[in-house]
Coordinates of N, CA and C in Angstrom, one line a residue:
M1 N 0.9 -1.2 0.0 CA 0.0 0.0 0.0 C 0.9 1.2 0.0
P2 N 0.7 2.2 -1.0 CA 1.5 3.4 -1.0 C 1.3 4.2 0.2
S3 N 2.4 4.9 0.7 CA 2.2 5.8 1.8 C 1.6 7.1 1.4
T4 N 1.0 7.8 2.3 CA 0.4 9.1 2.0 C 1.4 10.0 1.2
D5 N 2.6 10.0 1.7 CA 3.6 10.9 1.0 C 3.8 10.5 -0.5
I6 N 3.8 9.2 -0.7 CA 4.0 8.8 -2.1 C 2.7 9.1 -2.9
V7 N 1.6 8.9 -2.3 CA 0.3 9.3 -3.0 C 0.3 10.8 -3.4
K8 N 0.7 11.6 -2.5 CA 0.7 13.0 -2.7 C 1.8 13.4 -3.8
Q9 N 2.9 12.7 -3.8 CA 3.9 12.9 -4.8 C 3.4 12.6 -6.2
Q10 N 2.7 11.5 -6.3 CA 2.1 11.1 -7.5 C 1.1 12.2 -8.0
V11 N 0.3 12.6 -7.1 CA -0.7 13.7 -7.4 C 0.0 14.9 -7.9
A12 N 1.0 15.4 -7.2 CA 1.7 16.6 -7.6 C 2.4 16.4 -9.0
A13 N 2.9 15.2 -9.2 CA 3.6 14.9 -10.5 C 2.6 15.0 -11.7
H14 N 1.4 14.4 -11.4 CA 0.4 14.4 -12.5 C 0.0 15.8 -12.9
W15 N -0.3 16.7 -11.9 CA -0.8 18.0 -12.3 C 0.4 18.9 -12.8
G16 N 1.6 18.6 -12.3 CA 2.7 19.4 -12.8 C 2.9 19.0 -14.3
R17 N 2.7 17.8 -14.6 CA 2.9 17.4 -16.0 C 1.8 18.0 -16.9
R18 N 0.6 18.2 -16.4 CA -0.5 18.7 -17.2 C -0.6 20.2 -17.2
A19 N 0.3 20.9 -16.5 CA 0.1 22.3 -16.3 C 0.1 23.1 -17.6
A20 N 1.0 22.8 -18.5 CA 1.2 23.6 -19.7 C -0.1 23.6 -20.5
H21 N -0.8 22.6 -20.5 CA -2.0 22.4 -21.4 C -3.3 22.4 -20.5
F22 N -3.2 22.7 -19.3 CA -4.4 22.6 -18.4 C -5.5 23.5 -18.8
D23 N -5.2 24.7 -19.2 CA -6.3 25.7 -19.5 C -7.0 25.4 -20.8
A24 N -6.5 24.5 -21.6 CA -7.2 24.1 -22.8 C -8.3 23.1 -22.6
D25 N -8.3 22.5 -21.4 CA -9.3 21.4 -21.1 C -10.6 22.1 -20.8
F26 N -11.7 21.4 -21.2 CA -13.0 21.9 -20.9 C -13.2 21.9 -19.4
G27 N -13.9 23.0 -18.9 CA -14.1 23.1 -17.5 C -13.0 23.9 -16.8
H28 N -11.9 24.2 -17.5 CA -10.8 24.9 -16.9 C -10.7 26.3 -17.4
S29 N -11.6 26.7 -18.3 CA -11.6 28.1 -18.9 C -13.0 28.5 -19.2
I30 N -13.1 29.8 -19.5 CA -14.4 30.4 -20.0 C -14.2 31.0 -21.3
R31 N -14.9 30.5 -22.3 CA -14.6 31.0 -23.7 C -15.8 31.4 -24.4
T32 N -17.0 31.1 -23.9 CA -18.2 31.5 -24.6 C -19.1 32.4 -23.7
R33 N -20.0 33.1 -24.4 CA -20.9 34.0 -23.6 C -21.8 33.1 -22.7
E34 N -22.2 31.9 -23.1 CA -23.0 31.1 -22.2 C -22.2 30.6 -21.0
E35 N -20.9 30.3 -21.2 CA -20.1 29.8 -20.1 C -19.9 31.0 -19.1
R36 N -19.7 32.2 -19.6 CA -19.5 33.3 -18.8 C -20.8 33.6 -17.9
A37 N -21.9 33.5 -18.5 CA -23.2 33.7 -17.7 C -23.3 32.6 -16.7
A38 N -23.0 31.4 -17.0 CA -23.2 30.3 -16.1 C -22.2 30.4 -14.9
W39 N -20.9 30.8 -15.2 CA -20.0 30.9 -14.2 C -20.2 32.1 -13.3
D40 N -20.7 33.2 -13.9 CA -21.1 34.3 -13.0 C -22.1 33.9 -12.0
R41 N -23.1 33.0 -12.4 CA -24.1 32.5 -11.4 C -23.4 31.6 -10.4
V42 N -22.4 30.8 -10.8 CA -21.7 30.0 -9.8 C -21.1 30.8 -8.7
F43 N -20.4 31.9 -9.1 CA -19.8 32.7 -8.2 C -20.8 33.5 -7.3
S44 N -21.9 33.8 -7.8 CA -22.9 34.4 -7.0 C -23.4 33.5 -5.9
L45 N -23.6 32.2 -6.3 CA -24.0 31.2 -5.3 C -22.9 30.9 -4.3
A46 N -21.7 30.8 -4.8 CA -20.5 30.5 -3.9 C -20.3 31.6 -2.9
L47 N -20.4 32.8 -3.3 CA -20.1 33.9 -2.4 C -21.3 34.4 -1.6
G48 N -22.5 34.0 -1.9 CA -23.6 34.3 -1.1 C -23.8 35.8 -1.0
G49 N -23.4 36.6 -2.0 CA -23.6 38.1 -1.9 C -22.6 38.8 -1.1
R50 N -21.5 38.1 -0.6 CA -20.5 38.8 0.3 C -19.5 39.5 -0.6
E51 N -19.0 40.6 0.0 CA -18.0 41.4 -0.7 C -16.8 41.6 0.2
G52 N -15.7 41.9 -0.5 CA -14.4 42.3 0.2 C -13.9 41.2 1.1
L53 N -13.9 39.9 0.6 CA -13.6 38.8 1.4 C -12.1 38.5 1.4
Q54 N -11.6 38.0 2.5 CA -10.2 37.4 2.5 C -10.5 35.9 2.1
A55 N -10.1 35.5 0.9 CA -10.4 34.3 0.3 C -9.2 33.4 0.1
L56 N -9.5 32.1 0.3 CA -8.4 31.0 0.1 C -8.9 30.1 -1.0
D57 N -8.2 30.0 -2.1 CA -8.5 29.1 -3.2 C -7.6 27.9 -3.1
I58 N -8.1 26.7 -2.7 CA -7.4 25.5 -2.4 C -7.3 24.7 -3.7
G59 N -6.1 24.3 -4.1 CA -5.9 23.6 -5.3 C -6.1 24.5 -6.5
C60 N -5.5 25.6 -6.4 CA -5.8 26.7 -7.3 C -5.4 26.5 -8.8
G61 N -4.5 25.5 -9.0 CA -4.1 25.2 -10.4 C -3.5 26.4 -11.0
T62 N -3.9 26.7 -12.2 CA -3.4 27.9 -13.0 C -4.1 29.2 -12.6
G63 N -5.0 29.2 -11.6 CA -5.5 30.4 -11.1 C -6.9 30.8 -11.5
F64 N -7.7 29.8 -12.0 CA -9.0 30.1 -12.5 C -9.9 30.8 -11.5
L65 N -10.1 30.1 -10.3 CA -10.9 30.7 -9.3 C -10.3 32.0 -8.7
S66 N -9.0 31.9 -8.5 CA -8.3 33.0 -7.8 C -8.5 34.3 -8.7
L67 N -8.3 34.2 -10.0 CA -8.4 35.4 -10.8 C -9.8 35.9 -10.9
E68 N -10.8 35.0 -10.9 CA -12.2 35.4 -10.9 C -12.6 36.1 -9.6
L69 N -12.1 35.6 -8.5 CA -12.3 36.3 -7.2 C -11.7 37.6 -7.1
A70 N -10.4 37.7 -7.6 CA -9.7 39.0 -7.5 C -10.4 40.0 -8.4
A71 N -10.9 39.6 -9.5 CA -11.6 40.5 -10.4 C -12.9 41.1 -9.8
R72 N -13.4 40.3 -8.8 CA -14.6 40.8 -8.1 C -14.3 41.5 -6.8
G73 N -13.0 41.9 -6.6 CA -12.6 42.7 -5.5 C -12.2 42.0 -4.2
H74 N -12.0 40.7 -4.3 CA -11.7 40.0 -3.1 C -10.2 39.9 -2.9
R75 N -9.7 39.7 -1.7 CA -8.2 39.5 -1.4 C -8.0 38.0 -1.4
V76 N -7.1 37.6 -2.3 CA -7.1 36.1 -2.6 C -5.7 35.6 -2.3
T77 N -5.7 34.4 -1.7 CA -4.5 33.5 -1.6 C -4.9 32.2 -2.3
G78 N -4.0 31.8 -3.1 CA -4.2 30.5 -3.8 C -3.0 29.5 -3.5
I79 N -3.4 28.3 -3.2 CA -2.4 27.3 -2.9 C -2.5 26.1 -3.8
D80 N -1.4 25.4 -4.1 CA -1.4 24.2 -4.9 C -0.2 23.4 -4.6
F81 N -0.3 22.1 -4.9 CA 0.8 21.2 -4.7 C 1.9 21.3 -5.8
A82 N 1.5 21.7 -7.0 CA 2.3 21.6 -8.2 C 3.0 22.9 -8.6
P83 N 4.3 23.0 -8.4 CA 5.0 24.3 -8.7 C 4.7 24.8 -10.2
A84 N 4.6 23.9 -11.1 CA 4.4 24.3 -12.5 C 3.0 25.0 -12.6
M85 N 2.0 24.5 -11.9 CA 0.7 25.2 -11.9 C 0.8 26.6 -11.3
L86 N 1.5 26.7 -10.2 CA 1.7 28.0 -9.5 C 2.4 29.0 -10.4
A87 N 3.4 28.5 -11.1 CA 4.2 29.4 -12.0 C 3.3 30.0 -13.0
L88 N 2.4 29.2 -13.6 CA 1.4 29.7 -14.6 C 0.4 30.7 -14.0
A89 N -0.1 30.3 -12.8 CA -1.0 31.2 -12.1 C -0.4 32.6 -11.8
K90 N 0.9 32.6 -11.3 CA 1.5 33.8 -11.0 C 1.7 34.7 -12.3
E91 N 2.0 34.0 -13.4 CA 2.2 34.7 -14.7 C 0.9 35.3 -15.1
K92 N -0.2 34.6 -15.0 CA -1.5 35.1 -15.4 C -1.9 36.3 -14.5
A93 N -1.7 36.2 -13.2 CA -2.0 37.3 -12.3 C -1.2 38.5 -12.7
A94 N 0.0 38.3 -12.9 CA 0.9 39.5 -13.3 C 0.4 40.1 -14.5
N95 N 0.0 39.4 -15.5 CA -0.5 39.9 -16.8 C -1.7 40.8 -16.7
V96 N -2.5 40.5 -15.6 CA -3.7 41.4 -15.5 C -3.6 42.3 -14.3
G97 N -2.4 42.3 -13.6 CA -2.2 43.2 -12.5 C -3.0 42.8 -11.3
A98 N -3.2 41.5 -11.1 CA -4.0 41.0 -9.9 C -3.0 40.7 -8.8
A99 N -3.3 41.3 -7.6 CA -2.4 41.1 -6.4 C -2.9 39.9 -5.7
I100 N -2.5 38.7 -6.2 CA -2.9 37.4 -5.6 C -1.7 36.8 -5.0
Q101 N -1.8 36.2 -3.8 CA -0.7 35.6 -3.1 C -0.8 34.1 -3.4
F102 N 0.2 33.6 -4.2 CA 0.2 32.1 -4.5 C 1.3 31.4 -3.7
E103 N 0.9 30.3 -3.1 CA 1.9 29.5 -2.3 C 1.8 28.0 -2.6
E104 N 2.9 27.4 -2.5 CA 2.9 25.9 -2.6 C 2.6 25.4 -1.2
A105 N 1.5 24.5 -1.1 CA 1.0 24.0 0.2 C 0.2 22.8 -0.1
D106 N 0.0 22.1 1.0 CA -0.8 20.8 1.1 C -2.2 21.1 1.5
A107 N -3.2 20.8 0.7 CA -4.6 21.1 0.9 C -5.1 20.4 2.2
E108 N -4.4 19.3 2.7 CA -4.8 18.7 3.9 C -4.1 19.2 5.1
N109 N -3.1 20.0 4.9 CA -2.3 20.6 6.1 C -2.0 22.0 5.7
L110 N -2.9 22.9 6.0 CA -2.7 24.3 5.6 C -1.8 25.0 6.5
P111 N -0.9 25.9 5.9 CA 0.0 26.7 6.7 C -0.5 28.0 7.2
F112 N -1.8 28.0 7.6 CA -2.5 29.2 8.1 C -3.1 29.0 9.5
A113 N -3.1 30.1 10.2 CA -3.7 30.1 11.6 C -5.2 29.9 11.5
P114 N -5.8 29.4 12.6 CA -7.2 29.3 12.6 C -7.9 30.7 12.4
G115 N -9.0 30.7 11.7 CA -9.7 32.0 11.5 C -9.0 33.0 10.6
S116 N -8.3 32.5 9.6 CA -7.6 33.4 8.7 C -8.4 34.0 7.6
F117 N -9.5 33.3 7.2 CA -10.2 33.6 6.0 C -11.7 33.7 6.2
D118 N -12.3 34.5 5.3 CA -13.7 34.6 5.2 C -14.4 33.6 4.3
L119 N -13.6 33.2 3.3 CA -14.1 32.3 2.3 C -13.0 31.3 2.0
V120 N -13.3 30.0 2.0 CA -12.5 28.9 1.4 C -13.2 28.3 0.3
I121 N -12.6 28.2 -0.9 CA -13.3 27.7 -2.1 C -12.3 26.7 -2.8
T122 N -12.9 25.7 -3.3 CA -12.1 24.7 -4.1 C -12.9 24.3 -5.3
R123 N -12.2 23.7 -6.3 CA -12.9 23.2 -7.5 C -12.2 21.9 -7.9
H124 N -12.9 20.8 -7.9 CA -12.4 19.5 -8.4 C -11.1 19.1 -7.6
V125 N -11.2 19.3 -6.3 CA -10.0 18.9 -5.5 C -10.2 17.7 -4.6
L126 N -11.4 17.5 -4.1 CA -11.7 16.5 -3.2 C -11.3 15.1 -3.7
W127 N -11.5 14.8 -5.0 CA -11.2 13.5 -5.5 C -9.7 13.2 -5.5
T128 N -8.9 14.2 -5.4 CA -7.5 14.0 -5.5 C -6.8 13.8 -4.2
L129 N -7.6 13.8 -3.1 CA -7.0 13.8 -1.7 C -7.1 12.4 -1.1
P130 N -6.1 12.0 -0.4 CA -6.2 10.7 0.4 C -7.0 10.8 1.6
H131 N -7.2 12.0 2.1 CA -8.1 12.2 3.3 C -9.1 13.3 3.1
P132 N -10.0 13.1 2.2 CA -10.9 14.3 1.9 C -11.8 14.8 3.0
E133 N -12.2 13.9 3.9 CA -13.1 14.3 5.0 C -12.3 15.1 6.0
A134 N -11.0 14.7 6.3 CA -10.2 15.4 7.2 C -9.8 16.8 6.6
A135 N -9.7 16.8 5.2 CA -9.3 18.0 4.6 C -10.4 19.1 4.8
I136 N -11.7 18.6 4.7 CA -12.8 19.6 4.9 C -12.7 20.2 6.3
S137 N -12.4 19.3 7.3 CA -12.2 19.9 8.7 C -11.1 20.9 8.7
E138 N -10.0 20.7 8.0 CA -8.9 21.6 7.9 C -9.3 22.9 7.3
W139 N -10.1 22.8 6.2 CA -10.6 24.0 5.6 C -11.5 24.8 6.5
I140 N -12.3 24.2 7.2 CA -13.2 24.9 8.2 C -12.3 25.5 9.3
R141 N -11.3 24.9 9.7 CA -10.4 25.4 10.7 C -9.9 26.8 10.4
V142 N -9.6 27.1 9.2 CA -9.0 28.4 8.8 C -10.0 29.4 8.5
L143 N -11.3 29.1 8.7 CA -12.4 30.1 8.5 C -12.7 30.8 9.8
R144 N -13.1 32.0 9.6 CA -13.6 32.8 10.8 C -15.0 32.4 11.1
P145 N -15.5 32.7 12.3 CA -16.9 32.6 12.6 C -17.7 33.4 11.5
G146 N -18.7 32.7 11.0 CA -19.5 33.3 9.9 C -18.9 33.1 8.5
G147 N -17.7 32.5 8.5 CA -17.0 32.3 7.2 C -17.7 31.2 6.4
R148 N -17.4 31.2 5.1 CA -18.1 30.3 4.2 C -17.1 29.3 3.4
L149 N -17.6 28.1 3.4 CA -16.9 27.1 2.6 C -17.7 26.8 1.3
A150 N -17.1 26.8 0.2 CA -17.8 26.5 -1.1 C -16.9 25.5 -1.9
V151 N -17.6 24.4 -2.2 CA -16.9 23.3 -3.0 C -17.6 23.2 -4.3
I152 N -16.8 23.4 -5.4 CA -17.3 23.1 -6.7 C -16.8 21.8 -7.2
D153 N -17.7 20.8 -7.5 CA -17.2 19.5 -7.7 C -18.2 18.7 -8.6
G154 N -18.1 17.4 -8.5 CA -19.0 16.6 -9.3 C -18.6 15.1 -9.1
H155 N -19.4 14.3 -9.9 CA -19.0 12.9 -9.8 C -19.3 12.3 -11.2
S156 N -18.5 11.3 -11.5 CA -18.5 10.6 -12.8 C -19.7 9.7 -12.9
L157 N -20.3 9.7 -14.1 CA -21.4 8.7 -14.3 C -20.9 7.5 -15.1
V158 N -19.6 7.4 -15.2 CA -19.0 6.2 -15.9 C -18.4 5.3 -14.8
A159 N -18.6 4.0 -15.0 CA -18.1 3.1 -13.9 C -16.6 3.1 -13.9
P160 N -16.0 2.9 -12.7 CA -14.5 2.9 -12.6 C -13.9 1.9 -13.5
G161 N -12.8 2.3 -14.2 CA -12.2 1.5 -15.2 C -12.7 1.6 -16.6
E162 N -13.9 2.3 -16.7 CA -14.5 2.4 -18.1 C -14.3 3.8 -18.6
E163 N -13.6 4.7 -17.9 CA -13.4 6.0 -18.4 C -12.4 6.0 -19.6
Q164 N -12.5 7.1 -20.4 CA -11.6 7.2 -21.5 C -10.2 7.2 -21.1
A165 N -9.3 6.7 -22.1 CA -7.9 6.6 -21.8 C -7.3 7.9 -21.3
A166 N -7.9 9.0 -21.8 CA -7.3 10.4 -21.5 C -7.7 10.8 -20.1
S167 N -8.6 10.1 -19.4 CA -9.0 10.5 -18.1 C -7.8 10.5 -17.1
A168 N -7.8 11.5 -16.2 CA -6.7 11.6 -15.2 C -6.7 10.4 -14.4
R169 N -7.9 9.8 -14.1 CA -7.9 8.6 -13.2 C -7.2 7.4 -13.8
R170 N -7.0 7.4 -15.1 CA -6.4 6.3 -15.7 C -4.9 6.6 -16.1
S171 N -4.5 7.7 -15.7 CA -3.1 8.2 -16.0 C -2.1 7.3 -15.3
A172 N -0.8 7.5 -15.7 CA 0.3 6.7 -15.2 C 0.5 7.1 -13.7
E173 N 0.2 8.3 -13.3 CA 0.3 8.7 -11.9 C -0.8 8.3 -11.0
Y174 N -2.0 8.3 -11.5 CA -3.2 8.0 -10.7 C -3.5 6.5 -10.6
A175 N -3.2 5.8 -11.7 CA -3.6 4.3 -11.7 C -3.1 3.6 -10.5
P176 N -1.8 3.8 -10.1 CA -1.3 3.0 -9.0 C -1.8 3.4 -7.6
I177 N -2.5 4.6 -7.5 CA -2.8 5.1 -6.2 C -4.4 5.3 -6.1
G178 N -5.1 4.9 -7.1 CA -6.6 5.1 -7.1 C -7.2 4.5 -5.8
D179 N -6.8 3.4 -5.3 CA -7.4 2.8 -4.2 C -7.1 3.5 -2.9
Q180 N -6.2 4.5 -3.0 CA -5.9 5.3 -1.8 C -6.7 6.7 -1.8
L181 N -7.5 6.8 -2.8 CA -8.3 8.1 -2.9 C -9.8 7.8 -2.7
P182 N -10.3 8.0 -1.5 CA -11.7 7.6 -1.2 C -12.8 8.3 -2.1
F183 N -12.5 9.5 -2.6 CA -13.5 10.2 -3.5 C -13.1 10.1 -4.9
L184 N -12.4 9.1 -5.3 CA -11.8 9.0 -6.7 C -12.8 9.3 -7.8
M185 N -13.9 8.8 -7.7 CA -14.9 9.0 -8.8 C -15.9 10.1 -8.5
G186 N -15.6 10.9 -7.4 CA -16.4 12.0 -7.0 C -17.6 11.5 -6.1
K187 N -18.3 12.4 -5.5 CA -19.4 12.1 -4.6 C -20.6 12.9 -5.1
A188 N -21.8 12.4 -4.8 CA -23.0 13.1 -5.2 C -23.1 14.4 -4.4
Q189 N -23.8 15.4 -4.9 CA -24.1 16.6 -4.3 C -24.7 16.4 -2.9
E190 N -25.6 15.5 -2.8 CA -26.3 15.3 -1.5 C -25.3 14.8 -0.4
E191 N -24.4 14.0 -0.9 CA -23.4 13.4 0.1 C -22.5 14.5 0.6
I192 N -22.1 15.5 -0.2 CA -21.3 16.6 0.2 C -22.1 17.5 1.2
E193 N -23.3 17.7 0.8 CA -24.2 18.5 1.7 C -24.3 17.9 3.1
R194 N -24.5 16.6 3.1 CA -24.6 15.9 4.4 C -23.3 16.0 5.2
L195 N -22.2 15.8 4.5 CA -20.8 15.9 5.1 C -20.6 17.3 5.7
F196 N -21.0 18.3 5.0 CA -20.9 19.7 5.6 C -21.7 19.8 6.9
L197 N -22.9 19.2 6.9 CA -23.7 19.3 8.1 C -23.1 18.5 9.2
V198 N -22.5 17.4 8.9 CA -21.8 16.6 10.0 C -20.7 17.4 10.5
K199 N -20.0 18.2 9.7 CA -18.8 18.9 10.1 C -19.2 20.2 10.9
G200 N -20.5 20.4 11.0 CA -21.0 21.5 11.8 C -21.3 22.8 11.1
L201 N -21.3 22.8 9.8 CA -21.6 24.0 9.0 C -23.1 24.2 9.0
V202 N -23.5 25.4 8.9 CA -25.0 25.8 8.9 C -25.3 26.5 7.6
E203 N -26.6 26.6 7.3 CA -27.1 27.2 6.1 C -26.5 26.6 4.9
V204 N -26.4 25.2 4.9 CA -25.8 24.4 3.9 C -26.8 24.4 2.7
G205 N -26.3 24.6 1.5 CA -27.1 24.5 0.3 C -26.2 24.0 -0.9
G206 N -26.9 23.8 -2.0 CA -26.2 23.4 -3.2 C -27.0 23.6 -4.4
D207 N -26.3 23.5 -5.6 CA -26.9 23.7 -6.9 C -26.3 22.8 -7.9
P208 N -27.0 22.2 -8.8 CA -26.5 21.2 -9.7 C -25.8 21.7 -11.0
L209 N -25.8 23.1 -11.1 CA -25.0 23.7 -12.2 C -25.4 23.2 -13.6
A210 N -26.7 23.1 -13.8 CA -27.2 22.6 -15.1 C -26.7 23.6 -16.2
D211 N -26.7 24.9 -15.9 CA -26.3 25.8 -16.9 C -24.8 25.7 -17.3
V212 N -24.0 25.4 -16.4 CA -22.5 25.2 -16.7 C -22.4 24.0 -17.6
I213 N -23.1 22.9 -17.2 CA -23.0 21.7 -18.1 C -23.5 21.9 -19.5
M214 N -24.6 22.6 -19.6 CA -25.2 22.9 -20.9 C -24.2 23.8 -21.7
A215 N -23.7 24.8 -21.1 CA -22.7 25.7 -21.8 C -21.5 24.9 -22.3
Q216 N -21.0 24.1 -21.4 CA -19.8 23.3 -21.8 C -20.1 22.3 -22.9
N217 N -21.3 21.7 -22.8 CA -21.7 20.8 -23.9 C -21.8 21.5 -25.2
Q218 N -22.4 22.7 -25.2 CA -22.6 23.5 -26.4 C -21.2 23.8 -27.0
R219 N -20.3 24.2 -26.2 CA -18.9 24.5 -26.7 C -18.3 23.2 -27.2
A220 N -18.5 22.1 -26.5 CA -17.8 20.9 -27.0 C -18.4 20.5 -28.4
R221 N -19.7 20.6 -28.6 CA -20.2 20.3 -29.9 C -19.7 21.2 -31.0
A222 N -19.5 22.5 -30.6 CA -19.0 23.4 -31.6 C -17.6 23.1 -32.0
E223 N -16.8 22.6 -31.0 CA -15.4 22.3 -31.3 C -15.1 20.8 -31.6
G224 N -16.2 20.1 -31.8 CA -16.1 18.7 -32.2 C -15.5 17.8 -31.2
E225 N -15.8 18.1 -29.9 CA -15.4 17.3 -28.8 C -16.6 16.5 -28.2
E226 N -16.3 15.5 -27.5 CA -17.3 14.7 -26.7 C -16.9 14.7 -25.2
L227 N -17.7 15.3 -24.4 CA -17.4 15.3 -23.0 C -17.9 14.0 -22.3
R228 N -17.2 13.5 -21.3 CA -17.6 12.4 -20.5 C -18.8 12.8 -19.7
P229 N -19.8 11.9 -19.5 CA -21.0 12.2 -18.7 C -20.6 12.4 -17.3
R230 N -21.0 13.5 -16.7 CA -20.6 13.8 -15.3 C -21.7 14.8 -14.7
R231 N -21.9 14.6 -13.4 CA -22.8 15.6 -12.7 C -21.8 16.6 -12.1
R232 N -22.3 17.8 -12.0 CA -21.5 18.9 -11.4 C -22.4 19.6 -10.4
Y233 N -21.7 20.3 -9.5 CA -22.5 21.0 -8.5 C -21.6 22.0 -7.7
V234 N -22.2 22.9 -7.0 CA -21.5 23.7 -6.0 C -22.3 23.5 -4.7
V235 N -21.6 23.3 -3.6 CA -22.2 23.1 -2.3 C -21.5 24.2 -1.4
W236 N -22.3 24.8 -0.6 CA -21.8 25.8 0.3 C -22.3 25.6 1.7
G237 N -21.6 26.2 2.7 CA -22.1 26.1 4.1 C -21.3 27.2 4.9
N238 N -21.8 27.6 6.0 CA -21.2 28.7 6.8 C -20.8 28.2 8.2
V239 N -19.7 28.7 8.7 CA -19.3 28.4 10.0 C -20.2 29.2 11.0
P240 N -20.7 28.5 12.0 CA -21.6 29.2 12.9 C -20.9 30.5 13.5
L241 N -21.7 31.5 13.8 CA -21.2 32.7 14.4 C -20.8 32.5 15.9
A242 N -21.4 31.6 16.5 CA -21.1 31.3 17.9 C -21.2 29.9 18.3

């Protein structure tokens, strides 16, 4: 059985290898008017109408969420395991003059004091973690009372082992460690909502992001691509005030 350190090394190696072409993948960029409208709604849900937040983007990759949050006036810190991803995120932020703090860090062991942030947000990160439930507790730890956790995620509708060869889950890095990743195929929206409640969050809610899926499918058809069947969602919850 691989150790946690080896699992995390494999994860970092995979995303480092993919960094240069990451933004070309569907779901990692906004290119159409329909995608823009859909993602604007996602951020409205994730933020819950809050402004001027100290935000932490966990597993920031090349900076998609970080840049969107900064453009909305929030103060953003982004962390990732893969130095190659962070290098691209820093370059993109510099190109648009966004003052985002990017750091190399472990999503399961954050280098921040309790109560450091108003918002913690992630996208497609839980499935990559060997201890996803413990990670959620860690994310809540760094939130202030009244702070908000928002997870943008999904789960595959394809049986394990039947995904396309290009799937990350069938890559050389992930194939040997898949049995060490409890959320490998993702979890249903309802399961994440229940987990948030178990972790003590309040005002928990979620949305299935049908408009994001539709917009991405429209773009895929226009570009002659076929997307794997998948459900997507955003789930949010707040840390109690007292």
